[in-house]
Coordinates of C-alpha atoms (C1' of nucleotides) in Angstrom, one line a residue:
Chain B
X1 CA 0.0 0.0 0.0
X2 CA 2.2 2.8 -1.4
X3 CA 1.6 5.7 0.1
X4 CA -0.5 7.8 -2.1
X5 CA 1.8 10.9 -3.7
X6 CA -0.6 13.4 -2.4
X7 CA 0.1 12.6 1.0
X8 CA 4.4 13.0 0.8
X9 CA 3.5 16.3 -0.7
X10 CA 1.2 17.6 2.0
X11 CA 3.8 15.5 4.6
X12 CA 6.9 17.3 2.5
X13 CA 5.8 20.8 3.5
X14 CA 5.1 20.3 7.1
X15 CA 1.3 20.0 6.5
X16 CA -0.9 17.3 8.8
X17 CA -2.2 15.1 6.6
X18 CA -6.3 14.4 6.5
X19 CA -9.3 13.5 5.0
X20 CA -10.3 17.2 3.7
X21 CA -6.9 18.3 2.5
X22 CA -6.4 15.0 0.5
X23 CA -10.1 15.6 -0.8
X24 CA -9.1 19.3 -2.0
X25 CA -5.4 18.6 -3.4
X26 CA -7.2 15.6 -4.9
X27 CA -9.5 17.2 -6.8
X28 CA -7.7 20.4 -7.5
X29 CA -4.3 18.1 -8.8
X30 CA -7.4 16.4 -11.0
X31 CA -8.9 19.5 -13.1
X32 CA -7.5 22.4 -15.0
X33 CA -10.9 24.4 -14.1
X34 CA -9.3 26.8 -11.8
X35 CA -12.6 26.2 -10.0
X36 CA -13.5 28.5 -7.2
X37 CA -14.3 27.5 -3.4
X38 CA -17.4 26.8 -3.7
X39 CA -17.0 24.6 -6.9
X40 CA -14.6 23.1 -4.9
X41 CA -16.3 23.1 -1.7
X42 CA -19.5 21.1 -3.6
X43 CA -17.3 18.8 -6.2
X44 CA -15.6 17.7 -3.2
X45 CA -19.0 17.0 -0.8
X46 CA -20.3 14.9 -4.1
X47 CA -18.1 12.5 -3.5
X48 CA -16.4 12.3 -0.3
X49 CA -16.4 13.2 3.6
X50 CA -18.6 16.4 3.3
X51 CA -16.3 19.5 4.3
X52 CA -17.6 22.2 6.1
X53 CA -17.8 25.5 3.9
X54 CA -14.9 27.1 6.7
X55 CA -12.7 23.8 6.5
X56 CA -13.1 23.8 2.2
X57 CA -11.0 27.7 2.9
X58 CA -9.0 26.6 5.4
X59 CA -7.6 23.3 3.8
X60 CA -7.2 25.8 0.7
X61 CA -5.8 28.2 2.5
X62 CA -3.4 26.1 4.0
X63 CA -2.3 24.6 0.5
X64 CA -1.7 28.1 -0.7
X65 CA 0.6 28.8 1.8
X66 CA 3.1 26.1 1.4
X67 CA 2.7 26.4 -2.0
X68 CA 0.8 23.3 -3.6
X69 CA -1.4 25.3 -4.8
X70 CA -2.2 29.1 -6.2
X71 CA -5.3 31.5 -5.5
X72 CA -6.2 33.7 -8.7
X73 CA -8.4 36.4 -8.5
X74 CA -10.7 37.0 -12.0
X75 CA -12.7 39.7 -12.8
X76 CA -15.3 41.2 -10.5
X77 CA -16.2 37.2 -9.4
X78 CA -14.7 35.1 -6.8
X79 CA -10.7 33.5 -6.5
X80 CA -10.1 30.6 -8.0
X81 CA -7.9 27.6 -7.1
X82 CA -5.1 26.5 -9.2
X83 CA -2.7 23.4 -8.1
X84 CA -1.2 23.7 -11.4
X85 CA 3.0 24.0 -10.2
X86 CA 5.8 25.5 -12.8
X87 CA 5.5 28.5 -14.4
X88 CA 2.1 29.1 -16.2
X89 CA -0.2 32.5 -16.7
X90 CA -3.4 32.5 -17.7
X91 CA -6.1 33.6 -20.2
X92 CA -9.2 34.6 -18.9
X93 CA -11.9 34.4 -21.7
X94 CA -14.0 37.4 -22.9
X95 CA -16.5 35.8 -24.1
X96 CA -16.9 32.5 -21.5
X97 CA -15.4 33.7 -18.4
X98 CA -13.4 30.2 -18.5
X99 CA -9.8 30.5 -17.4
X100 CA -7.1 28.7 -19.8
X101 CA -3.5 28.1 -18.4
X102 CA -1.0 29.6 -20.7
X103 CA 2.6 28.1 -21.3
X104 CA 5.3 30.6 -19.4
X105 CA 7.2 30.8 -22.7
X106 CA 4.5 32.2 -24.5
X107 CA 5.2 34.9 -22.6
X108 CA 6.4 36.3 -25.8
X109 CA 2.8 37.7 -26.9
X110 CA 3.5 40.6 -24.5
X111 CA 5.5 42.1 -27.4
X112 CA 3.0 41.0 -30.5
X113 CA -0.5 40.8 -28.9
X114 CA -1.1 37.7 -30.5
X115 CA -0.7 33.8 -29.5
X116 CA 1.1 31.5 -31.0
X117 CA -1.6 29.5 -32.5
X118 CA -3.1 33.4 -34.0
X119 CA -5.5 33.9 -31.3
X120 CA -5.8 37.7 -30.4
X121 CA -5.1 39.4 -27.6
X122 CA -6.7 42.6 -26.6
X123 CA -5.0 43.3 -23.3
X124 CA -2.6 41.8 -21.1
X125 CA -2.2 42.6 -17.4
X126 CA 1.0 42.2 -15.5
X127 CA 1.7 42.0 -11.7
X128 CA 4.6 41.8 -9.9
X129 CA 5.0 40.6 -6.2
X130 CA 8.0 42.6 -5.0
X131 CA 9.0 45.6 -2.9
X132 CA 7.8 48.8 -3.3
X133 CA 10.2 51.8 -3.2
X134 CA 10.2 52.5 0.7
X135 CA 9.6 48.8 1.5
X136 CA 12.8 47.9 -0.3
X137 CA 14.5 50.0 1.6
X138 CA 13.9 48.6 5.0
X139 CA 15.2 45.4 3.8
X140 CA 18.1 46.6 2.3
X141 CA 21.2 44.1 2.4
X142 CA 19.2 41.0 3.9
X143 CA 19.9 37.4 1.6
X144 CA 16.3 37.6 1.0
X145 CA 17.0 39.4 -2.1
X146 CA 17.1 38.4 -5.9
X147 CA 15.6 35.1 -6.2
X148 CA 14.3 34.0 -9.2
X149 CA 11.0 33.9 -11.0
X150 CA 8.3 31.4 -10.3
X151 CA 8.2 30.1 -6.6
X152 CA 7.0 30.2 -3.7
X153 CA 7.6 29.3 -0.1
X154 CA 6.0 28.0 3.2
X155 CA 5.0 30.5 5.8
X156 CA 4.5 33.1 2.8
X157 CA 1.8 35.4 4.4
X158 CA 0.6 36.0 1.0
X159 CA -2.0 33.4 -0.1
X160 CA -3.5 34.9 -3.7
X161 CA -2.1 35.7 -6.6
X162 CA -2.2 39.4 -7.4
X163 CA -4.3 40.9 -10.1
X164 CA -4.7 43.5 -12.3
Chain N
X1 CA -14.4 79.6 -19.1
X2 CA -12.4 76.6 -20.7
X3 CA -14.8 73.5 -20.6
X4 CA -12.0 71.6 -18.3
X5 CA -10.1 68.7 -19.8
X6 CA -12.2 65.8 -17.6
X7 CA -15.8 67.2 -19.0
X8 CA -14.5 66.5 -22.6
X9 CA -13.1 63.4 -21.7
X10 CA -16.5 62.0 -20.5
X11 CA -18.0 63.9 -23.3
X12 CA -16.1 61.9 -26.0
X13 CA -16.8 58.9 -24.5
X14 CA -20.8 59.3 -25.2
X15 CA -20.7 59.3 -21.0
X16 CA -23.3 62.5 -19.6
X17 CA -21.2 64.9 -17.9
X18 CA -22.6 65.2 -14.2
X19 CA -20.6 66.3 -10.3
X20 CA -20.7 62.4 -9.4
X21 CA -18.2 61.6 -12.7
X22 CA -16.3 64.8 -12.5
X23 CA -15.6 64.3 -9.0
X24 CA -14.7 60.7 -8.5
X25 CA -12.3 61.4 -12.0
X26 CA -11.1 64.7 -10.8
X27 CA -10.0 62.5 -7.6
X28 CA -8.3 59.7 -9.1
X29 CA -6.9 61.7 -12.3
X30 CA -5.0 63.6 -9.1
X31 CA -3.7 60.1 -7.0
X32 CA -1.3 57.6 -7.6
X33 CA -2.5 55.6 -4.4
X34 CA -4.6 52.7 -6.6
X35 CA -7.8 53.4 -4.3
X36 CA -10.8 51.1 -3.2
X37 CA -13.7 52.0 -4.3
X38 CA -14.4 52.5 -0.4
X39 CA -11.6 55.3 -0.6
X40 CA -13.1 56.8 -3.4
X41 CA -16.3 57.6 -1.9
X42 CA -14.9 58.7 1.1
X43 CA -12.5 61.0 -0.6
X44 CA -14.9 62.6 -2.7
X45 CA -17.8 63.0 0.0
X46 CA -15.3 64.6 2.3
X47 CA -14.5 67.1 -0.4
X48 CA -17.5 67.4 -2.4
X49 CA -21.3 66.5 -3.2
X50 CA -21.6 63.6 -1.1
X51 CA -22.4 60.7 -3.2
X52 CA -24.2 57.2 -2.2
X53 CA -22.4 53.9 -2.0
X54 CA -24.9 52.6 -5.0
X55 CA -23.4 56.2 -7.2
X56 CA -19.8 55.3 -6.4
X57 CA -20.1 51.8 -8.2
X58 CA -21.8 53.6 -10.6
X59 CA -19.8 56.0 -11.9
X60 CA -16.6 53.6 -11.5
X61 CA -18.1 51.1 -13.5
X62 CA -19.5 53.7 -16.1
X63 CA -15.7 55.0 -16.3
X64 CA -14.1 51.7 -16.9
X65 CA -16.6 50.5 -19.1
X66 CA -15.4 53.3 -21.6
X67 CA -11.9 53.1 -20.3
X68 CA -11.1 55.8 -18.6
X69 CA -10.1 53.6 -15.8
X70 CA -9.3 50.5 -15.1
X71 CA -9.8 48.4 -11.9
X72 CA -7.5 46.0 -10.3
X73 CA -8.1 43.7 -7.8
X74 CA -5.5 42.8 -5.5
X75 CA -4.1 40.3 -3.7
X76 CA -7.2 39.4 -1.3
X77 CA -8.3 43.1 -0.8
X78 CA -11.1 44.8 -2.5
X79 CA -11.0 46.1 -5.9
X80 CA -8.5 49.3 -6.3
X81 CA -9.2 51.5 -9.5
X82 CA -6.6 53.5 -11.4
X83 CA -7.2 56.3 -14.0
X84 CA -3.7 56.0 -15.1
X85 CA -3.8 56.0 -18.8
X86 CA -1.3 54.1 -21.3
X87 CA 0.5 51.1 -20.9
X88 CA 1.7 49.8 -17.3
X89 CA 2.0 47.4 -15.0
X90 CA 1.8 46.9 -10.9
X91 CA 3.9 46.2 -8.5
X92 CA 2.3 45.2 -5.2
X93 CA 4.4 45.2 -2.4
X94 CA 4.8 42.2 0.0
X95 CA 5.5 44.5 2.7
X96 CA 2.4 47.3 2.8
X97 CA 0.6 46.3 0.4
X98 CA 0.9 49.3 -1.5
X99 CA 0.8 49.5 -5.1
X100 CA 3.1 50.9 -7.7
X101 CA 3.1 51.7 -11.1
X102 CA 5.4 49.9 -13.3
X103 CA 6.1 51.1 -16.8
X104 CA 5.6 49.0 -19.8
X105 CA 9.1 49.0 -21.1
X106 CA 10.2 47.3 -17.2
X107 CA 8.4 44.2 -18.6
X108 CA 11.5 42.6 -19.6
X109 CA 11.7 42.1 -15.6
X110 CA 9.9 39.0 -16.6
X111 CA 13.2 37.5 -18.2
X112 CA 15.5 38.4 -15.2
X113 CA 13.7 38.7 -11.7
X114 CA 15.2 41.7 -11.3
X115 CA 13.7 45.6 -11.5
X116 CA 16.2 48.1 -13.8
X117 CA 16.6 49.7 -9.9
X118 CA 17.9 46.5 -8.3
X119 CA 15.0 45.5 -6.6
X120 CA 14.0 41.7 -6.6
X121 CA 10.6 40.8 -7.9
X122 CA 9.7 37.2 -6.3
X123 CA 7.1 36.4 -8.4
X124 CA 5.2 37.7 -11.3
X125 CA 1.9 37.3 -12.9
X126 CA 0.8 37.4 -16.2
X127 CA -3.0 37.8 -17.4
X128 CA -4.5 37.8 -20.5
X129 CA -7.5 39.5 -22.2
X130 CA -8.8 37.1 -24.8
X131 CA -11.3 34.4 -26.7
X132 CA -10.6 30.6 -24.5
X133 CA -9.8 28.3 -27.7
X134 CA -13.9 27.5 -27.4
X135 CA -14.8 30.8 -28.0
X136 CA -12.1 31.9 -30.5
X137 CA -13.7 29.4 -32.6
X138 CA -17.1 31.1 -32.7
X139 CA -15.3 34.4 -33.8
X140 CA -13.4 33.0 -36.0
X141 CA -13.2 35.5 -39.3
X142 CA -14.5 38.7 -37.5
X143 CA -12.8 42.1 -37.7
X144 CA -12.6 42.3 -34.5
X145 CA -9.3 40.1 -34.1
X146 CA -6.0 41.1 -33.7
X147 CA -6.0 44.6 -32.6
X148 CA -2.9 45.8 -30.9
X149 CA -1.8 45.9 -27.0
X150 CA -2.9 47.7 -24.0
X151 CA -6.4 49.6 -25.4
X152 CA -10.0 48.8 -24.2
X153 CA -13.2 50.3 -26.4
X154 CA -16.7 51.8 -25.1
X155 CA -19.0 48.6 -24.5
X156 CA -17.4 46.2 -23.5
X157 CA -18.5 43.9 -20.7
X158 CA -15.8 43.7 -18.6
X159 CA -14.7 46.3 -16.6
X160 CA -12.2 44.8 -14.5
X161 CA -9.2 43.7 -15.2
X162 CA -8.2 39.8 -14.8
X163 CA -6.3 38.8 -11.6
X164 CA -4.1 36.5 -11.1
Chain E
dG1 C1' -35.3 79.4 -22.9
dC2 C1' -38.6 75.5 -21.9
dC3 C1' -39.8 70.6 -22.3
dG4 C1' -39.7 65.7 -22.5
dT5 C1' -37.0 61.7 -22.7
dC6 C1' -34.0 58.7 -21.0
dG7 C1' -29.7 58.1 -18.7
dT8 C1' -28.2 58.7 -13.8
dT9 C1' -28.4 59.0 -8.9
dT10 C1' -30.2 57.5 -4.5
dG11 C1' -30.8 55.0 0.0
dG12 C1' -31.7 50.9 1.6
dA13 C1' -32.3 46.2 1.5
dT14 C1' -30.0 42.1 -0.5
dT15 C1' -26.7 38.9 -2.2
dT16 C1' -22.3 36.9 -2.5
dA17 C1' -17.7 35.8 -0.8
dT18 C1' -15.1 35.2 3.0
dT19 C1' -13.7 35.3 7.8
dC20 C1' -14.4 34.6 12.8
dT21 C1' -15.1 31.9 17.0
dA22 C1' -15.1 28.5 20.4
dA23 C1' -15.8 23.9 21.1
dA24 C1' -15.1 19.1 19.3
dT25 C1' -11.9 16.1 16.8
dA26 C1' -8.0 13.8 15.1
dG27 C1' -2.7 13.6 13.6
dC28 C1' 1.4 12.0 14.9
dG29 C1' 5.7 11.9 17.9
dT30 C1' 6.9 9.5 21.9
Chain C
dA1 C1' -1.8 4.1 24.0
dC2 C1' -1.1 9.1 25.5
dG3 C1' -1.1 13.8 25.1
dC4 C1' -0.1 17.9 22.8
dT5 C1' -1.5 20.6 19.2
dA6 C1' -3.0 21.4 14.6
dT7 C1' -7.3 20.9 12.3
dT8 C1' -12.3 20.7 11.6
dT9 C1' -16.8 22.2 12.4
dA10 C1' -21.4 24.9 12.3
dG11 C1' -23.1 28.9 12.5
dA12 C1' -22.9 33.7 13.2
dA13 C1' -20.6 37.8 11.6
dT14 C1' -18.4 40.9 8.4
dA15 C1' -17.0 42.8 3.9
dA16 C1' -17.7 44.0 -0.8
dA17 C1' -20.6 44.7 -4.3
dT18 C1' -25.2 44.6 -6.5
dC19 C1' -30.1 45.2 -7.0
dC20 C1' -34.3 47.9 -6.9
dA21 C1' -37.9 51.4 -7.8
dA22 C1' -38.4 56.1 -7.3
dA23 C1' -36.6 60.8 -7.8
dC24 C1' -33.6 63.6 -10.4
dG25 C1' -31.2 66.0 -14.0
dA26 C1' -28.5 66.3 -18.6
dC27 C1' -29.1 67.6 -23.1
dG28 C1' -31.2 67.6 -27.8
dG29 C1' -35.2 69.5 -30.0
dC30 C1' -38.4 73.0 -30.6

DNA sequence: GCCGTCGTTTGGATTTATTCTAAATAGCGT
DNA sequence: ACGCTATTTAGAATAAATCCAAACGACGGC
């Protein structure tokens, strides 16, 4: 009985391991949706323990934090859960309101509006977690600094993605 | 008695002219700060006509709509608005949560993790405005494709824009 | 300059998304 | 197996934004 993977990655990042957290990584590792909490709150009650509506944003929460998974917030509705890792952005349809993952090296469209397979693109919307000006300055000199792009790390205090 | 600039603006963009619009532009024509929509209202009505919650949303969604402003939302916080014209980005800082502009050309921060003043960025986000592959279908052969970067026209449904 | 139309504003109630709280429960190291 | 502590739970509470129907006011026509 091999330990499920889902359970060394909870275990891996210092998380307790139980029924609701393997429910939402489960679930979450098992779409590309970006589904919101309460899609996730009632995909996972269909067919499972039946999580409490405050333990379906805990256990998410909690994922975000040590980095299994990432909150996005779209548009004016509500954030949506991603357990996609690696380097990804997204497309958020105009027309559907569905989320599609796009591949970081298409990053390129930035400087031609259009994707690789021809598909406009009428805006783009960039957001950088960093420092701002007098921020930066407190920290000055620490080893914090300079680390590369995508990653994230456990006991981050930020648990959503920024948007535009 | 010069019609000023902000009548003309809402003028040309089919949008009545009335104190409600001219104030909440006037204020966030004049700030850098990226303010809620909870910040608006209380900036105007401390200097001004006194509007109601219900006119706040309102006029904010009347201005994005023909893109005199766009609305970000941020991190977990409530939606921040920005009347900034022209092509930029955000930073948000990890440490007050303050945002700052980012100019356009500082996008090749995405290749290097680094901003042209030294300062790390940890992690950055990328969102795009665009037809999922289900809908691009449906459009397929329209006129509308393929129109250039950062620009929004009168109309259009969504007035905020996408979060990661 | 006055009028009528239709877009806009208003206050208050309502919905939606998320967080809080305190008590019960269950992991997991020993 | 035991105990410490993290986690879950239900429901109430808060925050953000929207809805509603009535009153108002901008502005094009006369």
């Amino acid at each position: 009985m091999a330990p499920p993977a889902l359970e060394c990655l909870l275990r891996a990042r210092g998380l307790r391991v139980t029924e609701p957290r393997l429910a939402v990584l489960a679930y979450l590792a098992g779409t590309d949706r970006h589904p919101t909490a309460e899609e996730v709150e009632s995909a996972v009650n269909a067919a499972g323990p039946v999580l409490s509506r405050a333990s379906v944003y805990n256990v998410l929460h909690a994922l975000v934090d040590v980095g299994l998974v990432t909150g996005l917030s779209v548009k004016d509705g509500p954030v949506r859960y991603d357990a996609h890792l690696g380097p990804h952005h997204h497309l958020v349809c105009r027309g559907c309101g569905r989320v599609e993952d796009v591949e970081w090296k298409d990053f390129a469209v930035a400087e031609r509006g259009v994707l690789p397979d021809g598909r406009a693109v009428r805006t783009l919307f960039l957001t950088l977690d960093g420092l701002c000006t007098g921020c930066g300055e407190k920290e000055e000199g620490r080893g914090e600094a300079a680390s590369p792009l995508p990653s994230r790390r456990p006991g981050d205090a930020q648990r959503f993605s920024t948007g535009t």
